[in-house]
Short mmCIF file of C-alpha atoms in Angstrom, two decimals:
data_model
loop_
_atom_site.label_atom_id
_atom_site.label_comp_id
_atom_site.label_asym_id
_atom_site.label_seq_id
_atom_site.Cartn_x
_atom_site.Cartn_y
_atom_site.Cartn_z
CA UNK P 1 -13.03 -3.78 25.05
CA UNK P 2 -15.04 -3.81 21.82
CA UNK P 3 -15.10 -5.30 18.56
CA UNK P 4 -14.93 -2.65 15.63
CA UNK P 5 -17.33 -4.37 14.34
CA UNK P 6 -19.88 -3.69 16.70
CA UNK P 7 -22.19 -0.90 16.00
CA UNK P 8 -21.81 1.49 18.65
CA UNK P 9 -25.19 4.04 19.27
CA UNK P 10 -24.61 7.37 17.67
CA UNK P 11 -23.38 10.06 19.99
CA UNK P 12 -25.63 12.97 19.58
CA UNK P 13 -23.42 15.59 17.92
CA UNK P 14 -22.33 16.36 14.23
CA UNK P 15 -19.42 15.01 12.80
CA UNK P 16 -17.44 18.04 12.11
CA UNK P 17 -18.50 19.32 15.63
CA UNK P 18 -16.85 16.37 16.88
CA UNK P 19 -13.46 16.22 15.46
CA UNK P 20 -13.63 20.12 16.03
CA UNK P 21 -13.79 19.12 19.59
CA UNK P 22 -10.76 17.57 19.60
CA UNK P 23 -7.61 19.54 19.58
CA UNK P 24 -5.40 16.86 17.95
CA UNK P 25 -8.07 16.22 15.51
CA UNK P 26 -8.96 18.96 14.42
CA UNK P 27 -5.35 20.32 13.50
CA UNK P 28 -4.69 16.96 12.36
CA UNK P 29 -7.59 17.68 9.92
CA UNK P 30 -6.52 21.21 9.23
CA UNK P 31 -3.14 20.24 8.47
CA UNK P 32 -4.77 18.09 5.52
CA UNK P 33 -6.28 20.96 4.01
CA UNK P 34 -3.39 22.76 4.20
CA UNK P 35 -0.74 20.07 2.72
CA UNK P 36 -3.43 18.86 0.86
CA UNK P 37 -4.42 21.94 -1.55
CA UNK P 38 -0.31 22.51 -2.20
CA UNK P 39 -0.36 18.75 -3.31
CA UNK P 40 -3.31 19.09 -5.90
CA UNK P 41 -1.97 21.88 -7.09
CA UNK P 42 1.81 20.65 -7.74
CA UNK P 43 0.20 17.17 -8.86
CA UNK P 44 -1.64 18.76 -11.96
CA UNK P 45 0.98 21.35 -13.02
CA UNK P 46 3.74 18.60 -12.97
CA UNK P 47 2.19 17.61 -15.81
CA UNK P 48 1.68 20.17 -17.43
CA UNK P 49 4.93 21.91 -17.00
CA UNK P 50 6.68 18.60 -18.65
CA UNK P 51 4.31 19.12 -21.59
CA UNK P 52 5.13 22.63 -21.73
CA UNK P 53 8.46 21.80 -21.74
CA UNK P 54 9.07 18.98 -23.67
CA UNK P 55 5.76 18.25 -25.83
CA UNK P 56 5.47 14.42 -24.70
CA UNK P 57 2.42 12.96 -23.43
CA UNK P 58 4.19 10.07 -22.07
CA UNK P 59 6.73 12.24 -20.00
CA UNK P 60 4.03 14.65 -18.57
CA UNK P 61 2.25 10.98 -17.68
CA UNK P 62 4.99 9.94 -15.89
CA UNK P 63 4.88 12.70 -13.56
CA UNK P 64 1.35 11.16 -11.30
CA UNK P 65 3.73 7.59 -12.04
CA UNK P 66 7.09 8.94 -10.24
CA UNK P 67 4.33 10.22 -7.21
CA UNK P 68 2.64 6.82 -7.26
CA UNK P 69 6.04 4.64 -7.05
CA UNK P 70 7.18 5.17 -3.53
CA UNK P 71 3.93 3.79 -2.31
CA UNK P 72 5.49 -0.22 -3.08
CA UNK P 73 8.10 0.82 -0.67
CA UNK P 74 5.12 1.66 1.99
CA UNK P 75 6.13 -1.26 4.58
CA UNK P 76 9.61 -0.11 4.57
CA UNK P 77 8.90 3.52 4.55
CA UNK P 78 6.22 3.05 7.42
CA UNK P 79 8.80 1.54 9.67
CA UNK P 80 10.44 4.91 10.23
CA UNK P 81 6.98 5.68 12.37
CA UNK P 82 7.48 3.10 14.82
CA UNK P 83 11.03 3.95 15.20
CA UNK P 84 10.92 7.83 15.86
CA UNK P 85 8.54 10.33 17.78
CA UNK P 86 5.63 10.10 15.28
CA UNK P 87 4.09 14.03 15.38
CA UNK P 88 7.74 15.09 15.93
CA UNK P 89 8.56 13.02 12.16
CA UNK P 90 5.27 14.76 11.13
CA UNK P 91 6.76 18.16 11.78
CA UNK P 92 10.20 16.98 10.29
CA UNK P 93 8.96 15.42 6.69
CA UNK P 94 6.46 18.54 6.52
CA UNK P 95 9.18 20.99 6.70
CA UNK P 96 11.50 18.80 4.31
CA UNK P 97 8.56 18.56 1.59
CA UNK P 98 8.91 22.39 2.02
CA UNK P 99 12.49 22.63 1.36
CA UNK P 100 12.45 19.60 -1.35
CA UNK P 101 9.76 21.68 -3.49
CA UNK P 102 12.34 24.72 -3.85
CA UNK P 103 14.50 23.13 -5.86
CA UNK P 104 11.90 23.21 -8.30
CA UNK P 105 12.93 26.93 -8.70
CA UNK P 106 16.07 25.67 -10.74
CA UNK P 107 13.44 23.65 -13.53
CA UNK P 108 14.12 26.09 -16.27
CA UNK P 109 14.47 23.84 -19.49
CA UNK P 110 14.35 20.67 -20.87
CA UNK P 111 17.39 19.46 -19.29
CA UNK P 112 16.50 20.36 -15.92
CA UNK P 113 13.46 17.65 -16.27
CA UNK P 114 15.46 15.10 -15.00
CA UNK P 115 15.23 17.48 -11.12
CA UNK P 116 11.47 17.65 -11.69
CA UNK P 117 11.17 13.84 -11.52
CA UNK P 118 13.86 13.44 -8.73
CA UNK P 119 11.59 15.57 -6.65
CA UNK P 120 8.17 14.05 -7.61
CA UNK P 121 9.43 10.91 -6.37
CA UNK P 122 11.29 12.16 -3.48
CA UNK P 123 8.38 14.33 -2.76
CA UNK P 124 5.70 10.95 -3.01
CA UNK P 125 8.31 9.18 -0.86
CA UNK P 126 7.94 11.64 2.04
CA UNK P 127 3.79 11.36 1.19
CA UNK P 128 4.06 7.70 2.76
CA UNK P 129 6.34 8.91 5.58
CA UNK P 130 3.73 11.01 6.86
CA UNK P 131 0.99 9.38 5.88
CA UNK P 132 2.33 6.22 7.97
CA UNK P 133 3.42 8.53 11.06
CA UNK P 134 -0.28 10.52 10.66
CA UNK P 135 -2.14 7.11 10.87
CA UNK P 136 -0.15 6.16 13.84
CA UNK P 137 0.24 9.39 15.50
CA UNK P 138 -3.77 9.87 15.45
CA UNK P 139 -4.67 6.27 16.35
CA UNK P 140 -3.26 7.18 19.92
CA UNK P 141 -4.10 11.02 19.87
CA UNK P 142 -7.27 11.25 19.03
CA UNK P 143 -10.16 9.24 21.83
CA UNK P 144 -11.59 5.87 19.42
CA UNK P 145 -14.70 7.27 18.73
CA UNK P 146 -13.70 9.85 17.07
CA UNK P 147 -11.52 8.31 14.41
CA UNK P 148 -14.27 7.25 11.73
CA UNK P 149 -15.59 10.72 11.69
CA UNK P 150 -11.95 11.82 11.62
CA UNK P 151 -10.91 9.41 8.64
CA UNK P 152 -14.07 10.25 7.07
CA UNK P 153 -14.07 13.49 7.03
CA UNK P 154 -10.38 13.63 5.96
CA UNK P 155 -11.37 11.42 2.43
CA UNK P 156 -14.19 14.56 2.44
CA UNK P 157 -10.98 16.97 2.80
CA UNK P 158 -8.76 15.33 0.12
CA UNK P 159 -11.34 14.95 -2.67
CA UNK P 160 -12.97 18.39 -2.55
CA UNK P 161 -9.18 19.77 -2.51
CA UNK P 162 -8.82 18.00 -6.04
CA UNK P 163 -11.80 19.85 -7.41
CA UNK P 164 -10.61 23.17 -6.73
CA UNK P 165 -6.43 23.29 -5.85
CA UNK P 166 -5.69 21.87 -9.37
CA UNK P 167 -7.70 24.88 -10.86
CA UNK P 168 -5.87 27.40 -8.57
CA UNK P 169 -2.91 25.62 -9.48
CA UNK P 170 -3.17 25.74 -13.25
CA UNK P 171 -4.33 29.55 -13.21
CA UNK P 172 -1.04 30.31 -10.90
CA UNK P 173 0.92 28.15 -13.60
CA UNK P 174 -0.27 30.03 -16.07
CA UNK P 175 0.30 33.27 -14.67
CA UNK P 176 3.68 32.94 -13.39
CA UNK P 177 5.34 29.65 -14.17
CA UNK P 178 5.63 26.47 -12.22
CA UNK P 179 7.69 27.48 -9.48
CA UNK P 180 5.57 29.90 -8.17
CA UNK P 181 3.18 26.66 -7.65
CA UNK P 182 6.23 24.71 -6.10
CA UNK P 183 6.44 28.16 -3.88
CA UNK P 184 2.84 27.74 -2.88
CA UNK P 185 3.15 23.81 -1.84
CA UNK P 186 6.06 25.21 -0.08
CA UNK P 187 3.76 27.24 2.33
CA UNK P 188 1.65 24.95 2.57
CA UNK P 189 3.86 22.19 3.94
CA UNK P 190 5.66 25.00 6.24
CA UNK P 191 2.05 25.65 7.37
CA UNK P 192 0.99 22.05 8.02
CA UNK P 193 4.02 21.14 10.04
CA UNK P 194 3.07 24.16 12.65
CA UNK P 195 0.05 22.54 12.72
CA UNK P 196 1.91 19.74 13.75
CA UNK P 197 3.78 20.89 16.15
CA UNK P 198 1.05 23.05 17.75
CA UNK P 199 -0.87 20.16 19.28
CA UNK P 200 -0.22 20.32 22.60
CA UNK P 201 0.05 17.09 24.96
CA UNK P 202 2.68 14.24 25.25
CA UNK P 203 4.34 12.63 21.89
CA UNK P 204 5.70 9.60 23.23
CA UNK P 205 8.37 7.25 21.88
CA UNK P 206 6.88 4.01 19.82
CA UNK P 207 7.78 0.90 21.76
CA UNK P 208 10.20 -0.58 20.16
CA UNK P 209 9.87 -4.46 19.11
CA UNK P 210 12.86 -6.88 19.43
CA UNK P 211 13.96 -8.20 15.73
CA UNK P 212 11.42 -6.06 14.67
CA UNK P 213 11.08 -5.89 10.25
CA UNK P 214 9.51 -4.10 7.81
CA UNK P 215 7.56 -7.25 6.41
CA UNK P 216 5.87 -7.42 10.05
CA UNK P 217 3.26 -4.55 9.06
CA UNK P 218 2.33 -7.07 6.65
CA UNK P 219 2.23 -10.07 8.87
CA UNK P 220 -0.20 -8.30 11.47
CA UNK P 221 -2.73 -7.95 8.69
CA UNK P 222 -3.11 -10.85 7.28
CA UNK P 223 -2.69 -12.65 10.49
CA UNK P 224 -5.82 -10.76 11.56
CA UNK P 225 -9.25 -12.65 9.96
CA UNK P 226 -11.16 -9.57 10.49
CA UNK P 227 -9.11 -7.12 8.55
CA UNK P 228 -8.58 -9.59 5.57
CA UNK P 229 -12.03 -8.79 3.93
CA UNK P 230 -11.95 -5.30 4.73
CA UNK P 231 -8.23 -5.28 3.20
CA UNK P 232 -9.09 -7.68 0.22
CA UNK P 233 -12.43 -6.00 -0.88
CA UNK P 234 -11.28 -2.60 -0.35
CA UNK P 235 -7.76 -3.94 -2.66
CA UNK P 236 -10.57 -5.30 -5.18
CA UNK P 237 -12.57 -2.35 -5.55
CA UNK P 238 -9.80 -0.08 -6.22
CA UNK P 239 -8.84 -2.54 -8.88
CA UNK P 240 -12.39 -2.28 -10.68
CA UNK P 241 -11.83 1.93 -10.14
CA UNK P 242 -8.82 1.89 -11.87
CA UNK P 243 -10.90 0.43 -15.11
CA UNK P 244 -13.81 2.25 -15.08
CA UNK P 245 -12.05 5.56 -14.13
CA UNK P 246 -9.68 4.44 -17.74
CA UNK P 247 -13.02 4.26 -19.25
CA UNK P 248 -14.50 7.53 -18.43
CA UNK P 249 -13.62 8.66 -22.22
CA UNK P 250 -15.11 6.25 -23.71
CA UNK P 251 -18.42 6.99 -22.02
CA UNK P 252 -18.00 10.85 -22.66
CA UNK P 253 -18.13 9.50 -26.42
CA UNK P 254 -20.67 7.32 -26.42
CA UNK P 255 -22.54 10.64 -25.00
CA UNK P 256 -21.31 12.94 -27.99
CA UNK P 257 -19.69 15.03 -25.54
CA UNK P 258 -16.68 17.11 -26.39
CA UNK P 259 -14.00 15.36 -24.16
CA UNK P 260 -13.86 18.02 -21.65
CA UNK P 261 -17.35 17.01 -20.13
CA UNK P 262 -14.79 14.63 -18.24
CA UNK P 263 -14.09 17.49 -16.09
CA UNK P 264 -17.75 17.64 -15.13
CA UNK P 265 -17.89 13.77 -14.58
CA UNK P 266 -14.57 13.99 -11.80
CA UNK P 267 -16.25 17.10 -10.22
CA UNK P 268 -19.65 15.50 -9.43
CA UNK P 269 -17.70 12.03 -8.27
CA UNK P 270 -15.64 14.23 -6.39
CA UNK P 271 -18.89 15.66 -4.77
CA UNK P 272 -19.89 11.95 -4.25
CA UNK P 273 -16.47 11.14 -2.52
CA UNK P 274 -16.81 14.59 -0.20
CA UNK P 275 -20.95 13.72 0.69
CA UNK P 276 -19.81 10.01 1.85
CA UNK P 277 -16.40 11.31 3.67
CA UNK P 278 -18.52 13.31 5.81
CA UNK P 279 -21.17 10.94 6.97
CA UNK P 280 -18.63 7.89 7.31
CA UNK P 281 -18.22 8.22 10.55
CA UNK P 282 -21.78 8.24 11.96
CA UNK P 283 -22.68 5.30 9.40
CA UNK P 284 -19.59 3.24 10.27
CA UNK P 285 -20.31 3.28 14.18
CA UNK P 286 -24.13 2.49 12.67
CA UNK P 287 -23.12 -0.45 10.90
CA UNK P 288 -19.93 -1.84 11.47
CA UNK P 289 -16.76 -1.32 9.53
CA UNK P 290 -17.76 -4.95 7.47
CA UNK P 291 -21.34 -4.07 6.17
CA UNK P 292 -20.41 -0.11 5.84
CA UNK P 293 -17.34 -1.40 3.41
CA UNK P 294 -19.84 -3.79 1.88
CA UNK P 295 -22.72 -1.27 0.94
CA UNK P 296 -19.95 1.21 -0.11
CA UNK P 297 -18.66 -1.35 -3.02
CA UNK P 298 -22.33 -2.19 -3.63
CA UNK P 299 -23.20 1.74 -4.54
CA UNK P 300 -19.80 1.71 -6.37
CA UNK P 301 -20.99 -1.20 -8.19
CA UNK P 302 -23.81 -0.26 -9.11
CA UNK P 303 -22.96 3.40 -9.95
CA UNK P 304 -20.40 1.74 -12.33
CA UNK P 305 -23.44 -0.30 -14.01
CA UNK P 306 -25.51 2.72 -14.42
CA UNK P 307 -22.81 4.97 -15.76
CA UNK P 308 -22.93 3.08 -18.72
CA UNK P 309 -26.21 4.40 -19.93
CA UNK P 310 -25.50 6.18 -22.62
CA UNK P 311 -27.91 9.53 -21.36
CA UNK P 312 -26.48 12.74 -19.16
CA UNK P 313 -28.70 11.71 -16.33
CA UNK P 314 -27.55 8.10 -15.90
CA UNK P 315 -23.96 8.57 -16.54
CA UNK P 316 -24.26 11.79 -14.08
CA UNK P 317 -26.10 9.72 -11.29
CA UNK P 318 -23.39 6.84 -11.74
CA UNK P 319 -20.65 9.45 -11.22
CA UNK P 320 -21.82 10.60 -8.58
CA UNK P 321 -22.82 6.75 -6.67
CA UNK P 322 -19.21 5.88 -7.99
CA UNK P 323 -17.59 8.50 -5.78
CA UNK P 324 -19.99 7.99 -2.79
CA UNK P 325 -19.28 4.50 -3.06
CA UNK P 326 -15.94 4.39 -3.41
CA UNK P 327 -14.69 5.88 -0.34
CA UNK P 328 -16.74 3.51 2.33
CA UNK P 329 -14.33 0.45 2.46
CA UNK P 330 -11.21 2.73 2.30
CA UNK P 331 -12.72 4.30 5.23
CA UNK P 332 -13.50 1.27 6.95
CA UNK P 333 -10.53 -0.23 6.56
CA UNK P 334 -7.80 2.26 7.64
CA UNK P 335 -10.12 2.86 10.58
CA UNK P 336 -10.18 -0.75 11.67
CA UNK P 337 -5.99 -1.40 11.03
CA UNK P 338 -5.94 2.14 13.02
CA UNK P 339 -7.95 0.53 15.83
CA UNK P 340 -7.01 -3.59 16.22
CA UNK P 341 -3.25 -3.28 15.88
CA UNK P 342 -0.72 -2.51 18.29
CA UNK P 343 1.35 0.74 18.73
CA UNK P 344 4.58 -0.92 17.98
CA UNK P 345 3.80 -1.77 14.49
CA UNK P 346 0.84 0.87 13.61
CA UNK P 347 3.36 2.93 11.11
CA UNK P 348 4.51 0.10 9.24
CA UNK P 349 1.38 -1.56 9.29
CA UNK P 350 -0.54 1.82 8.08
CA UNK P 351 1.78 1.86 5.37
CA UNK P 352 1.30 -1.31 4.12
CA UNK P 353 -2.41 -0.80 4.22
CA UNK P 354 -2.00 1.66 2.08
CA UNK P 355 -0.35 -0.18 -0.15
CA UNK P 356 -2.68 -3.39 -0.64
CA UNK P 357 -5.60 -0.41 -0.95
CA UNK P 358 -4.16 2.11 -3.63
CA UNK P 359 -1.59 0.34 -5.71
CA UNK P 360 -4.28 -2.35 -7.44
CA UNK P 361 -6.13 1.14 -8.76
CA UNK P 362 -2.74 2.66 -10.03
CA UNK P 363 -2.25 -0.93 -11.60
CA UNK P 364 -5.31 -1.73 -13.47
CA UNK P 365 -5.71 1.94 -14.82
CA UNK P 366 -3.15 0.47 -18.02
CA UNK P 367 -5.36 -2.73 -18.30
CA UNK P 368 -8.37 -0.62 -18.27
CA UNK P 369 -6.77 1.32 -20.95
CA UNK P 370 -6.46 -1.82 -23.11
CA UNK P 371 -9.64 -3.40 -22.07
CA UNK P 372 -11.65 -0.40 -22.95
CA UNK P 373 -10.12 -0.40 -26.93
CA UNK P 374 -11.49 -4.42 -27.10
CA UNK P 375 -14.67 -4.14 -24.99
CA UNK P 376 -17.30 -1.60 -25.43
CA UNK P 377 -18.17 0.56 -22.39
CA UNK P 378 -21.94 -0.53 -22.57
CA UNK P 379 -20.65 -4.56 -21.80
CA UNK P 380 -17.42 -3.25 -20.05
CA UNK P 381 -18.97 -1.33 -17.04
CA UNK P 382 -21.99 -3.74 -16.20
CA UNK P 383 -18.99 -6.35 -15.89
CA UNK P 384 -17.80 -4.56 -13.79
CA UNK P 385 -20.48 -3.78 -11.71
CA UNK P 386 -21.46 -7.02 -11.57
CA UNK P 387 -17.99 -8.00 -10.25
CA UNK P 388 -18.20 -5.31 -7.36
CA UNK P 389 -21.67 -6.88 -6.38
CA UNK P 390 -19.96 -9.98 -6.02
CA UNK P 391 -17.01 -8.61 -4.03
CA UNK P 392 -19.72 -6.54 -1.94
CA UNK P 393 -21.16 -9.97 -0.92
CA UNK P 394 -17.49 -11.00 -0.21
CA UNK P 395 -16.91 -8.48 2.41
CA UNK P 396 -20.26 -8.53 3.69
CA UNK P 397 -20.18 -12.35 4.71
CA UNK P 398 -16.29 -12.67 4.79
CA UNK P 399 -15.31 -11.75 8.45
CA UNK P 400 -18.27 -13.86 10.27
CA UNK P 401 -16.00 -17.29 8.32
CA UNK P 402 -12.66 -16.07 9.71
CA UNK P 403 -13.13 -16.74 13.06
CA UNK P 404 -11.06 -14.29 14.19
CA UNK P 405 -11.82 -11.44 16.89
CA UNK P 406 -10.35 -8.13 16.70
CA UNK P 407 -10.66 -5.69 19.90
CA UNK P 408 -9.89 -2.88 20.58
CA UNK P 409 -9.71 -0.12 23.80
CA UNK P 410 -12.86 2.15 23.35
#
């Protein structure tokens, strides 16, 4: 037994070569490609297939909002992982994503819209169904020292999908309407779910906990001292990213840039994000999942600070800390709820993680809207930066006061 905070000594192989080694994880990581791209693509042209259709900003914004919204329902959603066959429910939500995005073949006018939402949120709903069962599934599929690299390199996998499936998305759009898009997610999912179901090996039944609730995913993590910080400070610095990422016009202005130089800000964070995703794993067996999460909100932090300069080369460099940063403590902490808690709870508990991590972000994105039209950027983002130091510092000394031990099997 061994503490996940411990450092463990750096096996000798790459990252990618390891999780390639693995059967499970490397389908498992496949599979997010795969599902991932379709998602990116459908995500973007949502949008823009409500403005098409109805010429409302507000509408086509509701679209990422009617995605988002399931994810306060994670706990309850989750518990469906500990209930069912977990790669078996990874298989099943796959191939109903894939049937769910065909009825967007029947969007043909304004007063169809109503459909297009109905499967957004039906479609985000399923998202935490497999995200839960994924977490879970992997946690006892894949051997413990592989899961860093494997989380890792799946944040690498997600964030370098968004800078090129929404592009492919919008040119198909463009081309031949949404539902060819919804078509294309539909592969996608059909293609994930075989990915699924190709890994060979046992998928045993969750044990199944007397009285057991939805809350309890969120009982085992705050009952845990050591996952508190890594819980809290990742929560907190997806908070601060929701307000700087509102503010990311603002600094385009204060740059004379035409507002589509945005597009080249979110590509070179989204560089950022992939470069850290891919060493996570190496530097959280290095560090420890406490001071890895810790230095991650520090670069964020400081990235934040910087981007405020109003010159191309600062406000590039700060983009591109911001995404590095950024994805450290989500990394650390999904790892660490993926390796302290017990089978019996892991889907609910996943869930809920990913709850208390993404929703503050979603949240603070309309207060960093209103903050941004009071407060200029050039007091705003050191604020903020100087807030993330403080919540690095948090993290970094928070577990060694709880008192609390996590193990878990190596």
């Amino acid at each position: 037994m061994t503490s996940y905070e411990t450092p463990l000594p750096a096996p000798p192989e790459r990252p990618l070569v390891r999780v390639l080694g693995d059967r499970a994880a490397a389908r498992c990581l496949l599979a997010v490609l795969v599902s991932g791209f379709g998602t990116s693509a459908l995500w973007l042209v949502a949008g823009v297939w409500t403005k098409e259709l109805t010429g409302s900003d507000g509408l086509a914004a509701l679209c990422a909002f009617a995605l988002w919204a399931p994810t306060l329902a994670g706990p309850l959603l989750g518990a469906i992982a500990d209930r069912v066959r977990r790669r078996r429910l990874l298989v099943t939500v796959n191939l109903a994503s894939a049937c769910l995005v065909l009825a967007l073949f029947a969007v043909d006018g304004p007063g169809r819209l109503w459909l297009l939402f109905a499967v957004l949120f039906l479609y985000g709903a399923c998202g935490v169904v497999a995200d839960a069962a994924e977490s879970a599934w992997v946690a006892g599929a894949v051997p413990g020292d592989v899961l860093g690299e494997l989380n890792g390199l799946r944040m690498s996998v997600n964030e370098g999908v968004k800078i090129v499936a929404p592009l492919a998305g919008a040119a198909l759009f463009a081309a031949y309407g949404g539902s060819r898009v919804a078509l294309l997610d539909a592969v996608t999912f059909v293609v994930a779910a075989g990915l699924f179901a190709s890994v060979p090996g046992r998928d045993p039944r969750p044990v199944r906990r007397a009285g057991a609730r939805a809350a309890d995913g969120l009982r085992e993590l705050w009952r845990h001292g050591e996952l508190r910080p890594l819980l809290l400070s990742g929560s907190g610095v997806m908070a601060l990213s929701g307000i700087t990422g509102a503010s990311v016009f603002a600094v385009v202005d204060g740059l004379g840039r035409a507002p589509a130089f945005t597009g080249v800000l979110y590509a070179v964070q989204g560089v950022g994000s992939v470069a850290a995703g891919a060493l996570s794993g190496g530097l959280l067996r290095r560090l420890g999942a406490r001071r890895f999460a810790a230095y991650g909100i520090a670069l964020f932090a400081l990235g934040a600070a910087v981007r405020a300069v109003p010159y191309d080369a600062a406000v590039l460099a700060g983009s591109a800390a911001i995404g590095a940063g950024l994805p450290c403590p989500l990394v650390a902490a999904l790892t660490a709820v993926q390796r302290a808690l017990p089978d019996e709870v892991l889907g609910r508990a996943s869930a809920a993680a990913h709850t208390l991590l993404f929703t503050p972000g979603a949240l603070t994105l309309a207060v960093g809207a209103g903050l941004v039209v009071v407060a200029p950027v050039g007091v705003l983002l050191p604020v903020m930066g100087g807030v993330g130091l403080l919540l690095a510092a948090a993290c970094h000394g928070g577990g060694r006061r709880s008192g609390s031990a996590v193990t878990a099997p190596e």
